Tab-separated table of C-alpha atoms in Angstrom:
chain	number	residue	atom	x	y	z
A	1	UNK	CA	18.581	13.022	10.811
A	2	UNK	CA	20.924	10.382	9.339
A	3	UNK	CA	21.116	8.679	12.751
A	4	UNK	CA	17.305	8.548	12.908
A	5	UNK	CA	17.159	6.952	9.446
A	6	UNK	CA	19.757	4.350	10.438
A	7	UNK	CA	17.833	3.552	13.626
A	8	UNK	CA	14.592	3.150	11.639
A	9	UNK	CA	16.359	0.852	9.144
A	10	UNK	CA	17.769	-1.267	11.983
A	11	UNK	CA	14.313	-1.592	13.561
A	12	UNK	CA	12.884	-2.655	10.183
A	13	UNK	CA	15.531	-5.369	9.825
A	14	UNK	CA	14.486	-6.727	13.203
A	15	UNK	CA	10.766	-6.531	12.336
A	16	UNK	CA	9.356	-10.015	11.847
A	17	UNK	CA	7.016	-9.916	8.848
A	18	UNK	CA	6.063	-13.487	8.015
A	19	UNK	CA	4.382	-14.156	4.693
A	20	UNK	CA	3.619	-16.959	2.298
A	21	UNK	CA	4.358	-16.667	-1.384
A	22	UNK	CA	1.772	-16.935	-4.107
A	23	UNK	CA	3.885	-18.578	-6.790
A	24	UNK	CA	3.907	-16.983	-10.239
A	25	UNK	CA	1.420	-14.290	-9.247
A	26	UNK	CA	0.709	-11.750	-10.674
A	27	UNK	CA	2.951	-13.015	-13.495
A	28	UNK	CA	5.279	-15.906	-14.249
A	29	UNK	CA	8.551	-15.491	-12.366
A	30	UNK	CA	7.055	-13.169	-9.741
A	31	UNK	CA	5.963	-14.440	-6.317
A	32	UNK	CA	3.479	-12.248	-4.398
A	33	UNK	CA	4.140	-11.940	-0.632
A	34	UNK	CA	0.798	-12.727	1.052
A	35	UNK	CA	0.717	-10.911	4.394
A	36	UNK	CA	-2.397	-12.629	5.778
A	37	UNK	CA	-0.465	-15.019	8.036
A	38	UNK	CA	0.934	-11.966	9.851
A	39	UNK	CA	-2.231	-9.866	9.900
A	40	UNK	CA	-4.308	-12.666	11.407
A	41	UNK	CA	-2.294	-12.495	14.657
A	42	UNK	CA	-2.389	-9.348	16.804
A	43	UNK	CA	1.148	-9.838	18.121
A	44	UNK	CA	2.500	-9.803	14.565
A	45	UNK	CA	0.127	-7.172	13.191
A	46	UNK	CA	0.780	-4.508	15.826
A	47	UNK	CA	4.521	-3.992	15.033
A	48	UNK	CA	3.740	-3.774	11.316
A	49	UNK	CA	1.087	-1.106	11.905
A	50	UNK	CA	3.412	0.764	14.284
A	51	UNK	CA	6.233	0.715	11.720
A	52	UNK	CA	3.934	2.023	8.980
A	53	UNK	CA	2.508	4.681	11.329
A	54	UNK	CA	6.001	6.023	11.993
A	55	UNK	CA	6.282	6.814	8.279
A	56	UNK	CA	3.080	8.840	7.897
A	57	UNK	CA	4.002	12.470	7.209
A	58	UNK	CA	2.568	15.019	9.652
A	59	UNK	CA	0.489	16.765	6.949
A	60	UNK	CA	-1.539	13.633	6.064
A	61	UNK	CA	-5.225	13.795	7.070
A	62	UNK	CA	-6.690	10.745	5.317
A	63	UNK	CA	-5.435	7.252	4.494
A	64	UNK	CA	-6.623	5.562	1.300
A	65	UNK	CA	-6.546	1.764	1.576
A	66	UNK	CA	-6.362	-0.100	-1.722
A	67	UNK	CA	-8.643	-3.119	-2.152
A	68	UNK	CA	-7.859	-5.836	-0.895
A	69	UNK	CA	-4.575	-5.859	1.028
A	70	UNK	CA	-4.480	-2.176	1.890
A	71	UNK	CA	-8.001	-1.917	3.313
A	72	UNK	CA	-7.367	-3.520	6.691
A	73	UNK	CA	-3.940	-1.926	7.031
A	74	UNK	CA	-5.297	1.553	6.304
A	75	UNK	CA	-8.180	1.095	8.733
A	76	UNK	CA	-5.848	0.005	11.525
A	77	UNK	CA	-3.402	2.826	10.733
A	78	UNK	CA	-6.180	5.427	10.630
A	79	UNK	CA	-7.513	4.341	14.016
A	80	UNK	CA	-4.023	4.207	15.562
A	81	UNK	CA	-3.032	7.592	14.135
A	82	UNK	CA	-6.314	9.496	14.527
A	83	UNK	CA	-6.739	9.975	10.765
A	84	UNK	CA	-9.594	9.641	8.316
A	85	UNK	CA	-9.917	6.577	6.107
A	86	UNK	CA	-11.328	5.874	2.657
A	87	UNK	CA	-11.366	2.683	0.669
A	88	UNK	CA	-10.159	2.466	-2.903
A	89	UNK	CA	-12.095	-0.302	-4.606
A	90	UNK	CA	-11.904	-2.164	-7.847
A	91	UNK	CA	-14.649	-1.006	-10.213
A	92	UNK	CA	-16.562	-4.282	-10.171
A	93	UNK	CA	-16.894	-4.222	-6.368
A	94	UNK	CA	-19.187	-1.146	-6.146
A	95	UNK	CA	-22.626	-0.498	-7.652
A	96	UNK	CA	-22.774	2.351	-10.172
A	97	UNK	CA	-25.059	4.494	-8.041
A	98	UNK	CA	-22.551	4.678	-5.167
A	99	UNK	CA	-19.461	5.390	-7.304
A	100	UNK	CA	-18.085	8.885	-7.199
A	101	UNK	CA	-15.391	8.685	-9.827
A	102	UNK	CA	-13.394	6.118	-11.745
A	103	UNK	CA	-9.748	6.109	-12.786
A	104	UNK	CA	-8.698	3.604	-15.436
A	105	UNK	CA	-5.980	1.147	-14.482
A	106	UNK	CA	-5.429	-1.400	-17.181
A	107	UNK	CA	-3.440	-3.643	-14.857
A	108	UNK	CA	-6.690	-4.130	-12.906
A	109	UNK	CA	-8.902	-4.314	-15.949
A	110	UNK	CA	-11.625	-1.766	-15.229
A	111	UNK	CA	-9.723	0.440	-12.767
A	112	UNK	CA	-10.194	1.899	-9.290
A	113	UNK	CA	-13.111	3.801	-7.802
A	114	UNK	CA	-13.908	5.946	-4.760
A	115	UNK	CA	-17.309	6.003	-3.068
A	116	UNK	CA	-19.481	9.132	-3.380
A	117	UNK	CA	-19.190	9.761	0.356
A	118	UNK	CA	-15.453	10.492	0.264
A	119	UNK	CA	-14.568	14.171	0.745
A	120	UNK	CA	-11.057	14.787	-0.553
A	121	UNK	CA	-10.897	18.328	-1.927
A	122	UNK	CA	-8.024	20.195	-0.293
A	123	UNK	CA	-7.079	17.264	1.966
A	124	UNK	CA	-3.738	15.457	2.147
A	125	UNK	CA	-4.120	11.737	1.469
A	126	UNK	CA	-1.577	8.903	1.772
A	127	UNK	CA	-2.094	5.622	-0.061
A	128	UNK	CA	-1.777	2.332	1.855
A	129	UNK	CA	-1.327	-1.132	0.340
A	130	UNK	CA	0.283	-4.407	1.272
A	131	UNK	CA	2.644	-4.735	-1.693
A	132	UNK	CA	4.199	-2.449	-4.301
A	133	UNK	CA	4.852	-4.216	-7.582
A	134	UNK	CA	4.770	-2.039	-10.723
A	135	UNK	CA	3.068	0.906	-9.030
A	136	UNK	CA	0.154	0.901	-11.501
A	137	UNK	CA	-2.628	0.580	-8.941
A	138	UNK	CA	-1.090	3.131	-6.562
A	139	UNK	CA	-0.555	5.543	-9.441
A	140	UNK	CA	-4.167	5.165	-10.626
A	141	UNK	CA	-5.259	5.772	-7.014
A	142	UNK	CA	-3.129	8.925	-6.693
A	143	UNK	CA	-4.446	10.266	-10.002
A	144	UNK	CA	-8.024	9.688	-8.882
A	145	UNK	CA	-7.415	11.400	-5.516
A	146	UNK	CA	-5.797	14.345	-7.298
A	147	UNK	CA	-8.614	14.565	-9.843
A	148	UNK	CA	-11.055	14.851	-6.925
A	149	UNK	CA	-9.052	17.759	-5.463
A	150	UNK	CA	-6.977	15.880	-2.906
A	151	UNK	CA	-3.223	16.097	-2.458
A	152	UNK	CA	-1.313	12.818	-2.662
A	153	UNK	CA	2.468	12.568	-2.394
A	154	UNK	CA	2.970	9.535	-0.112
A	155	UNK	CA	2.300	5.814	-0.450
A	156	UNK	CA	2.941	3.271	2.331
A	157	UNK	CA	3.618	-0.411	1.679
A	158	UNK	CA	4.622	-3.391	3.787
A	159	UNK	CA	6.457	-5.007	0.869
A	160	UNK	CA	7.962	-3.979	-2.447
A	161	UNK	CA	9.047	-6.555	-4.993
A	162	UNK	CA	12.506	-5.639	-6.237
A	163	UNK	CA	13.183	-4.996	-9.880
A	164	UNK	CA	9.557	-4.264	-10.791
A	165	UNK	CA	9.953	-0.460	-11.071
A	166	UNK	CA	7.173	0.528	-8.667
A	167	UNK	CA	9.136	3.060	-6.617
A	168	UNK	CA	10.534	4.712	-9.715
A	169	UNK	CA	7.147	4.906	-11.411
A	170	UNK	CA	5.589	6.563	-8.360
A	171	UNK	CA	8.551	8.940	-7.941
A	172	UNK	CA	8.061	10.153	-11.522
A	173	UNK	CA	4.590	11.317	-10.443
A	174	UNK	CA	5.800	13.008	-7.265
A	175	UNK	CA	4.885	10.193	-4.882
A	176	UNK	CA	7.327	8.931	-2.256
A	177	UNK	CA	6.966	5.187	-1.643
A	178	UNK	CA	7.730	4.223	1.952
A	179	UNK	CA	8.316	0.460	2.244
A	180	UNK	CA	9.013	-1.735	5.272
A	181	UNK	CA	10.660	-4.612	3.413
A	182	UNK	CA	11.867	-5.277	-0.122
A	183	UNK	CA	11.553	-8.887	-1.274
A	184	UNK	CA	13.051	-10.641	-4.322
A	185	UNK	CA	10.858	-11.347	-7.359
A	186	UNK	CA	11.087	-15.072	-6.662
A	187	UNK	CA	10.796	-16.222	-3.063
A	188	UNK	CA	13.835	-18.200	-1.864
A	189	UNK	CA	11.684	-21.299	-1.324
A	190	UNK	CA	10.593	-21.151	-4.973
A	191	UNK	CA	14.172	-20.748	-6.209
A	192	UNK	CA	15.314	-23.770	-4.194
A	193	UNK	CA	12.477	-26.017	-5.369
A	194	UNK	CA	12.722	-24.990	-9.040
């Protein structure tokens, strides 16, 4: 098992995940890694999806993509892995009559919501997003899935920003965060130009 983990880590180090930094977003001194320059090219997107797919536990039946960055990733992963897919949206993006349930997330303002069509009771769901920062959105998502009867103990991310406490916050709620790459709070380009 240890050899398999080392091999996976070596493959991740070789995985080219280009991104551009959104300076001082979501807060001063934190640069968000925007994945869109990688996801817009199939040759770069495919290895990212494959690497995430290798981390999906066997018991997972449904992937929950968080609006915005996790939606496309979760859809691609679901198709590749033969799993179901639901979208987790910000409250303002759905009309009241199609909302099933809301979970407050004060980092997002109003919170996250799942459509009425989602059937989660008794099903194992993994969260998918592009970047783990504080873990607030993923935690609100997991709580909502659990409140609707689903089981949620895994979250998949392309990036995690170091020092922001996201992994620890999720772990405290029984959620394992699986991350392809950890990036510093301030992108090297920003540190050099500051």
